[in-house]
Amino acid sequence: MTALSWRFVGAAVLAVALPFTAAACGVGGDKLVIGMKFDQPGLGLRNPDGTMSGFDVDVATYVAKELGYPEDEIEWKESPSGQRENLIESGEVKYIVATYSITDAREQEVSFAGPYLVTGQSLLVRADDNGIAGAESLQNGKRLCSVSGSTPALRIKDKYPGVQLQQYDTYSACVEALKDGAVDAVTTDEVILAGYAAQSPGRFKIVGRPFSQERYGIGLKEGDTALCVKVTEALKKMEADGSWKAAFDRNLGPAGITAPAPPAPDGCHKAGDD
Ligand code: GLU
């Protein structure tokens, strides 16, 4: 054979071999990047050994599997409350499962599949503090911590303007401040607070009744209806085959919360829906 035809054979072998290499490491060799909280025990937590655990992790992993991505093809991207819309809009994450409430304002920028969990805003205080019974009792000079870009922080500014609100980047930073006495209470969704209370037994307590309804959705690019439909179908399947309840009991059971009936994911929530 001439040098030219050897080159041809070489090119043909490459052309055949390349697609297989790509297939072996997933769709085009790319990882599926999922937005997640890294510091919320019971929901989204990165453990010291690098593994991930929590209800949101299990939901995100189940959905990924339904989309054709096994666990080892997932890349987790930390998504603090105030950065979630940006991370979706910039395309840095495919979707976000991070205690992310479906709201009209957010629907102007992103779409949501869900809801997959319903909870409500509440208050966490030190176990020995008997001076705070609910949001009203914070008005007389108490220092309250929440997170910038979150619905609980917005609601406090709106409904309880007399409260001294301090906004941090993460709830774990708020909980540290509560431990140290730098703030008197932390506010966010009850399931999140229960996770922190369970992590430090005897140190904190949840007071009052939940005073909002937070419906968690999976955030994704605005108008990506095809993805939104697939994610909704995956959520429905997770609820129907018992995986949703198993994940709830495993992750939130230790915090003393019993699994409610799963909410019916009613499709894609986007601007102009409601
Ligand atoms: N669910 C609320 C929200 O999306 C509070 C929890 C959080 O900040 O992740 O803003």
Coordinates of C-alpha atoms and ligand atoms in Angstrom, one line a residue:
M1 CA 0.0 0.0 0.0
T2 CA 1.1 3.5 -0.7
A3 CA 1.6 6.1 2.1
L4 CA -1.5 7.8 0.9
S5 CA -3.8 4.8 1.4
W6 CA -2.3 4.0 4.8
R7 CA -3.3 7.5 5.8
F8 CA -6.8 6.8 4.5
V9 CA -7.1 3.6 6.6
G10 CA -5.8 5.5 9.6
A11 CA -8.5 8.2 9.2
A12 CA -11.2 5.5 8.8
V13 CA -10.2 3.8 12.0
L14 CA -10.2 7.1 13.9
A15 CA -13.6 8.0 12.5
V16 CA -15.0 4.7 13.8
A17 CA -13.2 4.8 17.1
L18 CA -14.0 8.3 18.1
P19 CA -17.7 8.1 18.5
F20 CA -17.3 5.1 20.8
T21 CA -14.9 6.9 23.1
A22 CA -17.4 9.8 23.3
A23 CA -20.3 7.4 24.0
A24 CA -18.3 5.7 26.8
C25 CA -18.2 8.8 28.9
G26 CA -21.8 9.9 28.4
V27 CA -23.5 12.3 26.0
G28 CA -20.6 13.8 24.1
G29 CA -18.4 13.1 27.2
D30 CA -20.1 16.0 29.0
K31 CA -21.2 15.8 32.6
L32 CA -24.7 16.9 33.7
V33 CA -24.2 19.9 35.9
I34 CA -26.8 20.2 38.6
G35 CA -27.2 23.2 41.0
M36 CA -27.4 22.1 44.7
K37 CA -27.0 23.5 48.2
F38 CA -23.9 22.2 49.9
D39 CA -24.6 23.3 53.5
Q40 CA -28.2 22.2 54.3
P41 CA -28.3 18.9 56.2
G42 CA -31.2 16.7 55.2
L43 CA -31.6 18.5 51.9
G44 CA -28.4 19.3 50.1
L45 CA -25.1 18.6 51.9
R46 CA -21.6 18.0 50.8
N47 CA -20.0 15.6 53.3
P48 CA -16.4 15.9 54.4
D49 CA -15.5 12.9 52.2
G50 CA -16.9 14.7 49.2
T51 CA -20.1 12.6 48.8
M52 CA -23.4 14.4 48.6
S53 CA -26.5 13.6 50.7
G54 CA -30.0 14.9 51.3
F55 CA -33.6 14.9 49.9
D56 CA -32.7 17.4 47.1
V57 CA -29.7 15.3 46.2
D58 CA -31.9 12.2 45.9
V59 CA -34.5 14.0 43.8
A60 CA -31.8 15.5 41.5
T61 CA -30.2 12.1 41.1
Y62 CA -33.5 10.4 40.3
V63 CA -34.3 13.0 37.7
A64 CA -30.8 12.7 36.2
K65 CA -31.2 8.9 35.8
E66 CA -34.5 9.4 34.0
L67 CA -32.7 11.8 31.7
G68 CA -30.1 9.2 30.9
Y69 CA -27.3 10.2 33.3
P70 CA -26.0 7.8 35.9
E71 CA -24.7 9.1 39.2
D72 CA -21.1 9.2 38.1
E73 CA -21.9 11.6 35.3
I74 CA -23.3 14.2 37.6
E75 CA -21.3 17.3 38.5
W76 CA -22.6 19.2 41.5
K77 CA -22.4 23.0 41.5
E78 CA -23.0 24.9 44.7
S79 CA -25.9 27.3 44.2
P80 CA -26.5 29.7 47.0
S81 CA -30.0 31.3 47.2
G82 CA -29.0 34.6 45.7
Q83 CA -27.2 33.1 42.7
R84 CA -29.7 30.6 41.4
E85 CA -31.4 32.6 38.7
N86 CA -28.0 33.7 37.4
L87 CA -26.6 30.2 37.3
I88 CA -29.5 29.0 35.2
E89 CA -29.6 31.9 32.9
S90 CA -25.8 31.7 32.2
G91 CA -26.1 28.0 31.4
E92 CA -23.6 27.0 34.1
V93 CA -26.1 24.5 35.4
K94 CA -28.7 22.4 33.5
Y95 CA -31.1 22.5 36.4
I96 CA -31.2 23.4 40.1
V97 CA -32.7 21.4 43.0
A98 CA -32.0 23.6 46.0
T99 CA -34.9 24.3 48.3
Y100 CA -36.0 26.6 45.5
S101 CA -39.5 28.1 45.8
I102 CA -41.7 28.6 42.8
T103 CA -42.6 32.3 42.7
D104 CA -44.1 34.7 40.2
A105 CA -41.0 37.0 40.3
R106 CA -38.6 34.1 39.7
E107 CA -40.8 32.9 36.8
Q108 CA -39.9 36.1 35.0
E109 CA -36.3 34.7 34.7
V110 CA -36.5 30.9 34.9
S111 CA -39.0 28.0 34.6
F112 CA -39.9 25.5 37.2
A113 CA -40.9 21.8 37.1
G114 CA -42.8 20.8 40.3
P115 CA -43.8 21.3 43.0
Y116 CA -42.0 18.3 44.5
L117 CA -42.2 19.5 48.2
V118 CA -44.3 21.9 50.1
T119 CA -43.1 23.5 53.3
G120 CA -43.4 26.9 55.1
Q121 CA -41.3 29.7 56.6
S122 CA -40.6 29.3 60.3
L123 CA -38.1 30.5 63.0
L124 CA -35.2 28.8 64.7
V125 CA -33.9 30.1 68.1
R126 CA -31.5 28.9 70.8
A127 CA -33.1 26.2 73.0
D128 CA -32.9 28.3 76.2
D129 CA -34.5 31.4 74.6
N130 CA -38.1 31.9 75.8
G131 CA -38.5 35.4 74.5
I132 CA -39.4 34.7 70.9
A133 CA -42.7 33.0 70.1
G134 CA -43.2 34.1 66.5
A135 CA -42.4 36.7 63.9
E136 CA -44.3 39.4 65.8
S137 CA -42.1 39.1 68.9
L138 CA -39.0 39.9 66.8
Q139 CA -40.2 43.4 66.2
N140 CA -38.9 44.7 69.5
G141 CA -35.2 44.9 68.7
K142 CA -34.4 41.3 68.0
R143 CA -31.7 40.4 65.5
L144 CA -32.9 38.0 62.8
C145 CA -30.7 36.3 60.2
S146 CA -31.8 35.1 56.8
V147 CA -30.2 34.8 53.3
S148 CA -30.0 37.4 50.5
G149 CA -32.1 36.5 47.5
S150 CA -34.4 34.2 49.5
T151 CA -38.2 34.4 49.8
P152 CA -38.1 34.4 53.7
A153 CA -35.8 37.5 53.7
L154 CA -38.2 39.2 51.3
R155 CA -41.2 38.3 53.4
I156 CA -39.7 39.7 56.6
K157 CA -38.8 43.0 54.8
D158 CA -42.3 43.2 53.5
K159 CA -44.4 42.2 56.4
Y160 CA -42.2 42.9 59.5
P161 CA -40.2 46.0 58.6
G162 CA -39.5 46.7 62.3
V163 CA -37.3 43.6 62.6
Q164 CA -33.5 44.0 62.5
L165 CA -32.8 41.7 59.5
Q166 CA -29.2 40.6 58.8
Q167 CA -28.7 38.9 55.4
Y168 CA -25.9 36.4 55.0
D169 CA -25.0 34.3 52.0
T170 CA -25.9 30.9 53.5
Y171 CA -28.1 29.5 56.2
S172 CA -25.2 27.7 57.8
A173 CA -23.6 31.1 58.4
C174 CA -26.8 32.2 60.0
V175 CA -26.8 29.1 62.3
E176 CA -23.2 29.8 63.3
A177 CA -24.2 33.4 64.2
L178 CA -27.2 32.0 66.2
K179 CA -24.8 29.7 68.1
D180 CA -22.4 32.6 68.9
G181 CA -25.2 34.9 70.0
A182 CA -24.5 37.4 67.1
V183 CA -28.2 37.0 66.2
D184 CA -31.3 35.9 68.1
A185 CA -33.2 33.9 65.4
V186 CA -32.8 32.4 62.0
T187 CA -35.7 32.3 59.5
T188 CA -36.2 30.1 56.5
D189 CA -38.3 27.1 55.5
E190 CA -39.2 24.7 58.3
V191 CA -37.6 21.6 56.7
I192 CA -34.3 23.5 56.4
L193 CA -34.4 24.6 60.1
A194 CA -35.3 21.1 61.2
G195 CA -32.1 19.8 59.5
Y196 CA -29.9 22.2 61.4
A197 CA -31.7 21.5 64.7
A198 CA -31.2 17.8 64.2
Q199 CA -27.5 18.4 63.5
S200 CA -26.9 19.9 66.9
P201 CA -29.2 18.1 69.3
G202 CA -30.4 20.2 72.3
R203 CA -29.0 23.5 71.0
F204 CA -31.9 25.0 69.0
K205 CA -35.7 24.8 68.7
I206 CA -38.2 25.8 66.1
V207 CA -40.9 28.2 67.4
G208 CA -44.3 29.3 66.2
R209 CA -46.2 27.9 63.2
P210 CA -45.1 28.1 59.6
F211 CA -46.3 31.5 58.2
S212 CA -46.0 31.0 54.4
Q213 CA -46.3 28.3 51.8
E214 CA -43.1 27.4 50.0
R215 CA -43.6 25.1 47.0
Y216 CA -40.2 23.7 45.8
G217 CA -39.6 23.4 42.1
I218 CA -36.7 22.3 39.9
G219 CA -35.4 25.5 38.3
L220 CA -34.3 25.4 34.6
K221 CA -33.8 27.6 31.6
E222 CA -36.8 29.8 30.9
G223 CA -38.8 28.4 28.0
D224 CA -37.0 25.0 27.8
T225 CA -40.4 23.2 27.7
A226 CA -38.9 19.9 26.4
L227 CA -36.6 19.6 29.5
C228 CA -39.4 20.9 31.8
V229 CA -41.8 18.2 30.6
K230 CA -39.2 15.4 31.1
V231 CA -38.3 16.6 34.6
T232 CA -42.0 16.8 35.5
E233 CA -42.5 13.2 34.3
A234 CA -39.5 12.1 36.3
L235 CA -40.9 13.7 39.5
K236 CA -44.3 12.0 38.9
K237 CA -42.5 8.6 38.5
M238 CA -40.4 9.2 41.6
E239 CA -43.6 9.8 43.6
A240 CA -45.5 6.9 42.1
D241 CA -42.8 4.2 42.6
G242 CA -42.2 4.9 46.3
S243 CA -38.8 6.5 45.8
W244 CA -40.0 9.9 46.9
K245 CA -41.3 8.7 50.2
A246 CA -38.2 6.5 50.8
A247 CA -36.0 9.5 50.1
F248 CA -38.0 11.7 52.4
D249 CA -37.9 9.2 55.3
R250 CA -34.2 8.6 54.9
N251 CA -33.2 12.2 54.8
L252 CA -35.8 14.1 56.8
G253 CA -37.0 11.4 59.1
P254 CA -34.0 11.8 61.4
A255 CA -35.0 15.5 61.9
G256 CA -38.4 14.3 63.2
I257 CA -40.5 15.2 60.2
T258 CA -43.0 12.6 59.0
A259 CA -43.5 12.4 55.2
P260 CA -46.6 14.3 54.0
A261 CA -48.4 13.1 50.9
P262 CA -46.3 14.1 48.0
P263 CA -47.6 17.2 46.2
A264 CA -48.8 16.6 42.6
P265 CA -46.2 18.1 40.2
D266 CA -48.6 20.0 38.0
G267 CA -46.3 20.7 35.1
C268 CA -44.1 23.6 34.0
H269 CA -44.4 26.9 35.8
K270 CA -43.4 29.8 33.7
A271 CA -44.0 33.5 33.4
G272 CA -47.7 34.4 32.8
D273 CA -49.0 31.1 34.2
D274 CA -50.7 32.4 37.3
Ligands
GLU1 N1 -37.4 28.3 49.7 C1 -36.9 29.6 49.9 C2 -36.3 30.2 48.7 O1 -36.3 29.7 47.7 C3 -35.9 29.6 51.1 C4 -34.9 28.6 51.0 C5 -33.6 29.0 50.2 O2 -33.2 30.1 50.3 O3 -33.1 28.1 49.6 O4 -35.9 31.3 48.7

